[in-house]
PDB file of C-alpha atoms in Angstrom:
ATOM      1  CA  UNK A 237     241.109-111.509 -50.204  1.00  0.00           C
ATOM      2  CA  UNK A 238     241.762-108.489 -52.710  1.00  0.00           C
ATOM      3  CA  UNK A 239     241.054-104.892 -52.221  1.00  0.00           C
ATOM      4  CA  UNK A 240     238.388-105.058 -53.293  1.00  0.00           C
ATOM      5  CA  UNK A 241     236.319-107.418 -52.799  1.00  0.00           C
ATOM      6  CA  UNK A 242     233.109-105.465 -51.468  1.00  0.00           C
ATOM      7  CA  UNK A 243     230.858-105.472 -48.352  1.00  0.00           C
ATOM      8  CA  UNK A 244     227.492-106.712 -49.697  1.00  0.00           C
ATOM      9  CA  UNK A 245     224.368-105.581 -48.302  1.00  0.00           C
ATOM     10  CA  UNK A 246     221.186-107.207 -48.537  1.00  0.00           C
ATOM     11  CA  UNK A 247     217.351-106.321 -48.096  1.00  0.00           C
ATOM     12  CA  UNK A 248     214.352-107.134 -49.447  1.00  0.00           C
ATOM     13  CA  UNK A 249     213.599-103.053 -50.519  1.00  0.00           C
ATOM     14  CA  UNK A 250     215.833-100.293 -49.595  1.00  0.00           C
ATOM     15  CA  UNK A 251     216.042 -99.897 -46.107  1.00  0.00           C
ATOM     16  CA  UNK A 252     219.432-101.523 -45.740  1.00  0.00           C
ATOM     17  CA  UNK A 253     220.626 -98.148 -46.635  1.00  0.00           C
ATOM     18  CA  UNK A 254     220.218 -97.119 -43.251  1.00  0.00           C
ATOM     19  CA  UNK A 255     222.823 -98.911 -42.292  1.00  0.00           C
ATOM     20  CA  UNK A 256     225.001 -98.811 -45.177  1.00  0.00           C
ATOM     21  CA  UNK A 257     225.208 -95.031 -44.428  1.00  0.00           C
ATOM     22  CA  UNK A 258     226.817 -95.069 -41.083  1.00  0.00           C
ATOM     23  CA  UNK A 259     229.665 -97.910 -42.349  1.00  0.00           C
ATOM     24  CA  UNK A 260     230.325 -95.373 -45.406  1.00  0.00           C
ATOM     25  CA  UNK A 261     230.886 -92.601 -42.039  1.00  0.00           C
ATOM     26  CA  UNK A 262     233.155 -95.688 -40.810  1.00  0.00           C
ATOM     27  CA  UNK A 263     235.132 -96.882 -43.921  1.00  0.00           C
ATOM     28  CA  UNK A 264     235.110 -94.874 -46.766  1.00  0.00           C
ATOM     29  CA  UNK A 265     236.773 -96.834 -49.234  1.00  0.00           C
ATOM     30  CA  UNK A 266     234.735 -99.961 -48.697  1.00  0.00           C
ATOM     31  CA  UNK A 267     233.537-101.015 -51.945  1.00  0.00           C
ATOM     32  CA  UNK A 268     229.970-101.830 -51.617  1.00  0.00           C
ATOM     33  CA  UNK A 269     227.103-103.569 -53.340  1.00  0.00           C
ATOM     34  CA  UNK A 270     223.710-102.573 -52.249  1.00  0.00           C
ATOM     35  CA  UNK A 271     221.402-106.067 -53.000  1.00  0.00           C
ATOM     36  CA  UNK A 272     217.297-105.965 -52.826  1.00  0.00           C
ATOM     37  CA  UNK A 273     214.937-107.948 -53.709  1.00  0.00           C
ATOM     38  CA  UNK A 274     212.657-105.866 -55.584  1.00  0.00           C
ATOM     39  CA  UNK A 275     211.260-109.661 -57.072  1.00  0.00           C
ATOM     40  CA  UNK A 276     210.139-110.466 -53.143  1.00  0.00           C
ATOM     41  CA  UNK A 277     209.843-107.566 -51.440  1.00  0.00           C
ATOM     42  CA  UNK A 278     208.272-106.777 -48.503  1.00  0.00           C
ATOM     43  CA  UNK A 279     209.482-109.579 -46.790  1.00  0.00           C
ATOM     44  CA  UNK A 280     207.233-108.111 -43.025  1.00  0.00           C
ATOM     45  CA  UNK A 281     204.054-109.387 -45.086  1.00  0.00           C
ATOM     46  CA  UNK A 282     205.592-113.577 -46.324  1.00  0.00           C
ATOM     47  CA  UNK A 283     205.502-116.165 -43.790  1.00  0.00           C
ATOM     48  CA  UNK A 284     208.573-116.980 -42.513  1.00  0.00           C
ATOM     49  CA  UNK A 285     209.014-120.694 -44.342  1.00  0.00           C
ATOM     50  CA  UNK A 286     208.843-118.605 -47.580  1.00  0.00           C
ATOM     51  CA  UNK A 287     211.559-116.253 -46.480  1.00  0.00           C
ATOM     52  CA  UNK A 288     213.724-118.954 -44.882  1.00  0.00           C
ATOM     53  CA  UNK A 289     213.848-120.617 -48.527  1.00  0.00           C
ATOM     54  CA  UNK A 290     214.003-117.685 -50.401  1.00  0.00           C
ATOM     55  CA  UNK A 291     216.947-115.761 -48.389  1.00  0.00           C
ATOM     56  CA  UNK A 292     220.145-118.057 -48.563  1.00  0.00           C
ATOM     57  CA  UNK A 293     218.763-118.965 -52.020  1.00  0.00           C
ATOM     58  CA  UNK A 294     219.341-115.106 -53.706  1.00  0.00           C
ATOM     59  CA  UNK A 295     222.544-114.652 -50.708  1.00  0.00           C
ATOM     60  CA  UNK A 296     224.195-117.916 -52.157  1.00  0.00           C
ATOM     61  CA  UNK A 297     223.842-116.851 -56.237  1.00  0.00           C
ATOM     62  CA  UNK A 298     225.010-113.220 -55.023  1.00  0.00           C
ATOM     63  CA  UNK A 299     227.958-114.372 -53.291  1.00  0.00           C
ATOM     64  CA  UNK A 300     229.391-116.315 -56.464  1.00  0.00           C
ATOM     65  CA  UNK A 301     228.417-113.252 -58.393  1.00  0.00           C
ATOM     66  CA  UNK A 302     230.493-110.131 -56.155  1.00  0.00           C
ATOM     67  CA  UNK A 303     232.597-112.879 -54.014  1.00  0.00           C
ATOM     68  CA  UNK A 304     232.479-110.182 -50.666  1.00  0.00           C
ATOM     69  CA  UNK A 305     234.376-110.015 -48.243  1.00  0.00           C
ATOM     70  CA  UNK A 306     231.514-109.282 -45.953  1.00  0.00           C
ATOM     71  CA  UNK A 307     227.839-109.984 -46.297  1.00  0.00           C
ATOM     72  CA  UNK A 308     225.288-107.780 -44.116  1.00  0.00           C
ATOM     73  CA  UNK A 309     222.408-108.917 -43.683  1.00  0.00           C
ATOM     74  CA  UNK A 310     220.328-105.778 -43.803  1.00  0.00           C
ATOM     75  CA  UNK A 311     217.068-106.799 -42.721  1.00  0.00           C
ATOM     76  CA  UNK A 312     215.250-107.401 -39.568  1.00  0.00           C
ATOM     77  CA  UNK A 313     212.768-109.784 -40.630  1.00  0.00           C
ATOM     78  CA  UNK A 314     215.091-111.794 -42.554  1.00  0.00           C
ATOM     79  CA  UNK A 315     217.947-111.617 -39.973  1.00  0.00           C
ATOM     80  CA  UNK A 316     215.474-112.829 -37.374  1.00  0.00           C
ATOM     81  CA  UNK A 317     213.943-115.566 -39.008  1.00  0.00           C
ATOM     82  CA  UNK A 318     216.835-116.922 -41.923  1.00  0.00           C
ATOM     83  CA  UNK A 319     220.409-116.140 -40.435  1.00  0.00           C
ATOM     84  CA  UNK A 320     221.310-119.359 -39.121  1.00  0.00           C
ATOM     85  CA  UNK A 321     220.388-120.630 -42.467  1.00  0.00           C
ATOM     86  CA  UNK A 322     222.848-117.786 -44.329  1.00  0.00           C
ATOM     87  CA  UNK A 323     225.487-118.876 -42.224  1.00  0.00           C
ATOM     88  CA  UNK A 324     224.881-122.308 -42.118  1.00  0.00           C
ATOM     89  CA  UNK A 325     225.095-122.178 -46.411  1.00  0.00           C
ATOM     90  CA  UNK A 326     227.673-119.493 -46.616  1.00  0.00           C
ATOM     91  CA  UNK A 327     231.808-119.226 -46.591  1.00  0.00           C
ATOM     92  CA  UNK A 328     231.974-115.932 -45.456  1.00  0.00           C
ATOM     93  CA  UNK A 329     231.626-114.265 -42.740  1.00  0.00           C
ATOM     94  CA  UNK A 330     227.604-113.152 -42.446  1.00  0.00           C
ATOM     95  CA  UNK A 331     226.370-110.198 -40.182  1.00  0.00           C
ATOM     96  CA  UNK A 332     223.064-109.848 -38.589  1.00  0.00           C
ATOM     97  CA  UNK A 333     220.466-106.941 -38.281  1.00  0.00           C
ATOM     98  CA  UNK A 334     218.358-107.727 -35.515  1.00  0.00           C
ATOM     99  CA  UNK A 335     215.897-104.846 -33.024  1.00  0.00           C
ATOM    100  CA  UNK A 336     217.730-102.806 -31.070  1.00  0.00           C
ATOM    101  CA  UNK A 337     216.210-103.418 -27.393  1.00  0.00           C
ATOM    102  CA  UNK A 338     219.524-103.159 -25.105  1.00  0.00           C
ATOM    103  CA  UNK A 339     220.510 -99.843 -26.043  1.00  0.00           C
ATOM    104  CA  UNK A 340     217.049 -99.120 -25.678  1.00  0.00           C
ATOM    105  CA  UNK A 341     216.464-100.317 -22.258  1.00  0.00           C
ATOM    106  CA  UNK A 342     219.820 -98.376 -21.065  1.00  0.00           C
ATOM    107  CA  UNK A 343     218.601 -94.878 -22.230  1.00  0.00           C
ATOM    108  CA  UNK A 344     214.499 -95.665 -21.415  1.00  0.00           C
ATOM    109  CA  UNK A 345     213.648 -93.821 -17.728  1.00  0.00           C
ATOM    110  CA  UNK A 346     209.395 -94.809 -17.891  1.00  0.00           C
ATOM    111  CA  UNK A 347     210.581 -98.695 -18.347  1.00  0.00           C
ATOM    112  CA  UNK A 348     208.023 -98.654 -21.320  1.00  0.00           C
ATOM    113  CA  UNK A 349     209.802 -99.829 -24.235  1.00  0.00           C
ATOM    114  CA  UNK A 350     207.911 -99.757 -27.891  1.00  0.00           C
ATOM    115  CA  UNK A 351     209.384-101.822 -30.518  1.00  0.00           C
ATOM    116  CA  UNK A 352     208.214-100.945 -34.311  1.00  0.00           C
ATOM    117  CA  UNK A 353     208.914-103.359 -37.025  1.00  0.00           C
ATOM    118  CA  UNK A 354     207.287-105.574 -39.549  1.00  0.00           C
ATOM    119  CA  UNK A 355     204.414-108.157 -38.330  1.00  0.00           C
ATOM    120  CA  UNK A 356     206.646-110.926 -39.464  1.00  0.00           C
ATOM    121  CA  UNK A 357     209.678-109.564 -36.957  1.00  0.00           C
ATOM    122  CA  UNK A 358     207.716-108.392 -33.943  1.00  0.00           C
ATOM    123  CA  UNK A 359     206.183-111.706 -33.968  1.00  0.00           C
ATOM    124  CA  UNK A 360     209.396-113.412 -33.323  1.00  0.00           C
ATOM    125  CA  UNK A 361     210.639-115.797 -31.029  1.00  0.00           C
ATOM    126  CA  UNK A 362     214.104-114.223 -31.025  1.00  0.00           C
ATOM    127  CA  UNK A 363     212.349-110.914 -30.014  1.00  0.00           C
ATOM    128  CA  UNK A 364     211.028-112.649 -27.143  1.00  0.00           C
ATOM    129  CA  UNK A 365     214.406-113.593 -26.208  1.00  0.00           C
ATOM    130  CA  UNK A 366     215.979-109.801 -26.832  1.00  0.00           C
ATOM    131  CA  UNK A 367     213.568-108.552 -24.361  1.00  0.00           C
ATOM    132  CA  UNK A 368     214.043-111.055 -21.557  1.00  0.00           C
ATOM    133  CA  UNK A 369     217.305-111.117 -21.947  1.00  0.00           C
ATOM    134  CA  UNK A 370     218.031-107.159 -22.034  1.00  0.00           C
ATOM    135  CA  UNK A 371     214.467-105.771 -21.237  1.00  0.00           C
ATOM    136  CA  UNK A 372     213.492-108.609 -18.415  1.00  0.00           C
ATOM    137  CA  UNK A 373     212.307-105.016 -16.402  1.00  0.00           C
ATOM    138  CA  UNK A 374     210.598-103.194 -18.700  1.00  0.00           C
ATOM    139  CA  UNK A 375     207.016-103.612 -21.027  1.00  0.00           C
ATOM    140  CA  UNK A 376     208.346-104.171 -24.147  1.00  0.00           C
ATOM    141  CA  UNK A 377     205.162-103.518 -26.620  1.00  0.00           C
ATOM    142  CA  UNK A 378     205.449-104.221 -30.316  1.00  0.00           C
ATOM    143  CA  UNK A 379     203.488-103.343 -33.943  1.00  0.00           C
ATOM    144  CA  UNK A 380     204.010-104.180 -36.888  1.00  0.00           C
ATOM    145  CA  UNK A 381     203.689-101.894 -40.328  1.00  0.00           C
ATOM    146  CA  UNK A 382     203.832-102.410 -43.427  1.00  0.00           C
ATOM    147  CA  UNK A 383     202.539 -99.541 -44.453  1.00  0.00           C
ATOM    148  CA  UNK A 384     206.123 -97.670 -42.937  1.00  0.00           C
ATOM    149  CA  UNK A 385     207.766 -99.480 -44.520  1.00  0.00           C
ATOM    150  CA  UNK A 386     206.197 -98.578 -48.051  1.00  0.00           C
ATOM    151  CA  UNK A 387     206.315 -94.656 -46.974  1.00  0.00           C
ATOM    152  CA  UNK A 388     210.049 -95.509 -46.508  1.00  0.00           C
ATOM    153  CA  UNK A 389     210.179 -96.878 -50.149  1.00  0.00           C
ATOM    154  CA  UNK A 390     208.476 -93.949 -51.448  1.00  0.00           C
ATOM    155  CA  UNK A 391     210.031 -91.419 -49.366  1.00  0.00           C
ATOM    156  CA  UNK A 392     213.669 -92.459 -51.100  1.00  0.00           C
ATOM    157  CA  UNK A 393     211.509 -92.533 -54.576  1.00  0.00           C
ATOM    158  CA  UNK A 394     210.449 -88.550 -53.826  1.00  0.00           C
ATOM    159  CA  UNK A 395     207.394 -88.762 -52.435  1.00  0.00           C
ATOM    160  CA  UNK A 396     207.294 -87.228 -48.765  1.00  0.00           C
ATOM    161  CA  UNK A 397     205.255 -89.638 -45.822  1.00  0.00           C
ATOM    162  CA  UNK A 398     201.692 -88.239 -45.156  1.00  0.00           C
ATOM    163  CA  UNK A 399     202.692 -87.118 -41.172  1.00  0.00           C
ATOM    164  CA  UNK A 400     198.737 -88.173 -40.376  1.00  0.00           C
ATOM    165  CA  UNK A 401     199.214 -91.138 -42.019  1.00  0.00           C
ATOM    166  CA  UNK A 402     202.988 -91.984 -39.805  1.00  0.00           C
ATOM    167  CA  UNK A 403     200.646 -90.638 -36.422  1.00  0.00           C
ATOM    168  CA  UNK A 404     198.479 -93.316 -37.266  1.00  0.00           C
ATOM    169  CA  UNK A 405     201.054 -95.858 -37.818  1.00  0.00           C
ATOM    170  CA  UNK A 406     202.501 -95.224 -33.572  1.00  0.00           C
ATOM    171  CA  UNK A 407     199.421 -95.159 -32.719  1.00  0.00           C
ATOM    172  CA  UNK A 408     199.890 -98.769 -33.344  1.00  0.00           C
ATOM    173  CA  UNK A 409     202.017 -98.415 -30.381  1.00  0.00           C
ATOM    174  CA  UNK A 410     200.958 -95.796 -28.346  1.00  0.00           C
ATOM    175  CA  UNK A 411     196.845 -96.669 -28.224  1.00  0.00           C
ATOM    176  CA  UNK A 412     197.735 -99.903 -26.126  1.00  0.00           C
ATOM    177  CA  UNK A 413     197.843-100.325 -22.746  1.00  0.00           C
ATOM    178  CA  UNK A 414     200.738 -98.682 -20.903  1.00  0.00           C
ATOM    179  CA  UNK A 415     201.427 -96.982 -24.828  1.00  0.00           C
ATOM    180  CA  UNK A 416     201.069 -93.136 -23.539  1.00  0.00           C
ATOM    181  CA  UNK A 417     204.583 -94.049 -20.939  1.00  0.00           C
ATOM    182  CA  UNK A 418     206.565 -95.158 -24.433  1.00  0.00           C
ATOM    183  CA  UNK A 419     209.631 -93.545 -24.563  1.00  0.00           C
ATOM    184  CA  UNK A 420     211.936 -95.124 -26.485  1.00  0.00           C
ATOM    185  CA  UNK A 421     211.187 -96.590 -29.727  1.00  0.00           C
ATOM    186  CA  UNK A 422     213.563 -99.563 -31.306  1.00  0.00           C
ATOM    187  CA  UNK A 423     213.038 -99.039 -35.410  1.00  0.00           C
ATOM    188  CA  UNK A 424     212.797-102.876 -35.777  1.00  0.00           C
ATOM    189  CA  UNK A 425     213.010-102.503 -39.246  1.00  0.00           C
ATOM    190  CA  UNK A 426     215.454-101.092 -41.242  1.00  0.00           C
ATOM    191  CA  UNK A 427     213.436 -99.164 -43.388  1.00  0.00           C
ATOM    192  CA  UNK A 428     212.565 -96.982 -40.393  1.00  0.00           C
ATOM    193  CA  UNK A 429     215.520 -94.790 -39.552  1.00  0.00           C
ATOM    194  CA  UNK A 430     214.685 -93.643 -43.014  1.00  0.00           C
ATOM    195  CA  UNK A 431     211.457 -92.021 -41.855  1.00  0.00           C
ATOM    196  CA  UNK A 432     213.255 -90.936 -38.530  1.00  0.00           C
ATOM    197  CA  UNK A 433     212.692 -87.085 -38.692  1.00  0.00           C
ATOM    198  CA  UNK A 434     209.343 -87.869 -39.885  1.00  0.00           C
ATOM    199  CA  UNK A 435     208.070 -89.889 -36.866  1.00  0.00           C
ATOM    200  CA  UNK A 436     209.842 -87.818 -34.669  1.00  0.00           C
ATOM    201  CA  UNK A 437     207.994 -84.928 -35.742  1.00  0.00           C
ATOM    202  CA  UNK A 438     204.762 -86.425 -34.740  1.00  0.00           C
ATOM    203  CA  UNK A 439     206.064 -88.088 -32.108  1.00  0.00           C
ATOM    204  CA  UNK A 440     204.683 -87.169 -28.012  1.00  0.00           C
ATOM    205  CA  UNK A 441     207.458 -84.352 -27.510  1.00  0.00           C
ATOM    206  CA  UNK A 442     210.507 -86.953 -25.654  1.00  0.00           C
ATOM    207  CA  UNK A 443     210.117 -89.965 -27.155  1.00  0.00           C
ATOM    208  CA  UNK A 444     213.592 -91.031 -28.295  1.00  0.00           C
ATOM    209  CA  UNK A 445     214.233 -93.708 -31.385  1.00  0.00           C
ATOM    210  CA  UNK A 446     216.975 -96.169 -31.230  1.00  0.00           C
ATOM    211  CA  UNK A 447     218.335 -98.415 -34.448  1.00  0.00           C
ATOM    212  CA  UNK A 448     221.014-100.736 -34.994  1.00  0.00           C
ATOM    213  CA  UNK A 449     222.001 -98.954 -38.216  1.00  0.00           C
ATOM    214  CA  UNK A 450     224.980 -97.832 -35.929  1.00  0.00           C
ATOM    215  CA  UNK A 451     225.630-100.872 -34.134  1.00  0.00           C
ATOM    216  CA  UNK A 452     225.900-102.878 -37.357  1.00  0.00           C
ATOM    217  CA  UNK A 453     228.530-100.328 -38.866  1.00  0.00           C
ATOM    218  CA  UNK A 454     231.262-101.317 -35.653  1.00  0.00           C
ATOM    219  CA  UNK A 455     230.600-104.928 -36.273  1.00  0.00           C
ATOM    220  CA  UNK A 456     231.380-104.188 -39.496  1.00  0.00           C
ATOM    221  CA  UNK A 457     235.412-102.063 -38.991  1.00  0.00           C
ATOM    222  CA  UNK A 458     235.497-104.574 -36.038  1.00  0.00           C
ATOM    223  CA  UNK A 459     235.708-108.008 -38.667  1.00  0.00           C
ATOM    224  CA  UNK A 460     237.766-105.535 -41.441  1.00  0.00           C
ATOM    225  CA  UNK A 461     240.276-104.414 -39.243  1.00  0.00           C
ATOM    226  CA  UNK A 462     243.907-104.431 -40.886  1.00  0.00           C
ATOM    227  CA  UNK A 463     241.638-105.801 -44.228  1.00  0.00           C
ATOM    228  CA  UNK A 464     243.255-103.436 -47.437  1.00  0.00           C
ATOM    229  CA  UNK A 465     240.848-101.385 -49.384  1.00  0.00           C
ATOM    230  CA  UNK A 466     241.400 -99.930 -52.898  1.00  0.00           C
ATOM    231  CA  UNK A 467     241.908 -96.133 -53.207  1.00  0.00           C
ATOM    232  CA  UNK A 468     238.462 -96.288 -55.863  1.00  0.00           C
ATOM    233  CA  UNK A 469     235.654 -98.700 -56.499  1.00  0.00           C
ATOM    234  CA  UNK A 470     232.663 -98.437 -57.692  1.00  0.00           C
ATOM    235  CA  UNK A 471     229.412 -99.324 -55.762  1.00  0.00           C
ATOM    236  CA  UNK A 472     226.564-100.826 -57.198  1.00  0.00           C
ATOM    237  CA  UNK A 473     223.395-101.416 -57.067  1.00  0.00           C
ATOM    238  CA  UNK A 474     221.350-104.692 -57.864  1.00  0.00           C
ATOM    239  CA  UNK A 475     217.611-105.739 -57.717  1.00  0.00           C
ATOM    240  CA  UNK A 476     216.410-109.284 -58.329  1.00  0.00           C
ATOM    241  CA  UNK A 477     213.794-107.104 -60.659  1.00  0.00           C
ATOM    242  CA  UNK A 478     214.996-103.957 -62.196  1.00  0.00           C
ATOM    243  CA  UNK A 479     212.050-102.454 -64.020  1.00  0.00           C
ATOM    244  CA  UNK A 480     210.961 -98.852 -64.454  1.00  0.00           C
ATOM    245  CA  UNK A 481     209.920 -97.980 -60.311  1.00  0.00           C
ATOM    246  CA  UNK A 482     213.709 -99.873 -59.900  1.00  0.00           C
ATOM    247  CA  UNK A 483     215.398 -98.192 -61.935  1.00  0.00           C
ATOM    248  CA  UNK A 484     213.438 -94.794 -61.141  1.00  0.00           C
ATOM    249  CA  UNK A 485     214.383 -95.210 -57.414  1.00  0.00           C
ATOM    250  CA  UNK A 486     218.089 -96.122 -58.451  1.00  0.00           C
ATOM    251  CA  UNK A 487     217.744 -92.490 -60.017  1.00  0.00           C
ATOM    252  CA  UNK A 488     218.275 -90.920 -56.911  1.00  0.00           C
ATOM    253  CA  UNK A 489     220.837 -93.122 -55.371  1.00  0.00           C
ATOM    254  CA  UNK A 490     223.591 -92.218 -56.300  1.00  0.00           C
ATOM    255  CA  UNK A 491     225.173 -95.614 -57.287  1.00  0.00           C
ATOM    256  CA  UNK A 492     227.904 -95.462 -60.017  1.00  0.00           C
ATOM    257  CA  UNK A 493     226.252 -98.944 -61.345  1.00  0.00           C
ATOM    258  CA  UNK A 494     222.291-101.068 -61.442  1.00  0.00           C
ATOM    259  CA  UNK A 495     222.621-104.428 -62.065  1.00  0.00           C
ATOM    260  CA  UNK A 496     219.955-106.936 -62.454  1.00  0.00           C
ATOM    261  CA  UNK A 497     220.687-110.212 -60.612  1.00  0.00           C
TER     262      UNK A 497
END
């Protein structure tokens, strides 16, 4: 393992930057390659079969090109559907992203938890298992939102989200039976922490949000413990489709290089 080998983060869009941020705090010298599957975006409205076929193939190409020391699937949808297949296909350690139901259950006093993700994520049996294992004494309500994914992408491109639109998406949780009792919401899509301040501003008072980003960052630190890092490395942003929209988005993200896969 050379000290210039990067950590490869992968998502359908730029949501995985919410995982990159806490990782950079803990590992400021780590070289980072961030890959966004812009040609396949958004994953949350795709079928399980499409994601299960697409993600391992793309990550195989990315690993071959960038030779990372570690792969992070910074996407709840891709992780809940394709993580096992990716691990079987790649000869490199792979970290997945799963809904932070365990810490949410530890935080909740009302014992009513909201899980806010994509439609593809919230319907997965993996989420059923997490709820059964870590929140069996809680009511776990779920809502899948494609609109929030689009709003997060638009925010990073310079368009602030509409508070009324955000409130409508949260109503998908609060309007459900027992939804008024929610005191913790799991941001179960890596795009959603990018909107956390705005979501908190329109949520009922006292509602808290939790996501898996900090825990993933700690896991990355553990898996790379003792490894050498370069004094300086240029971070790389990769798109599977690099058009005008992606170039405008990349302009404000601070990566040294922008490439197409």
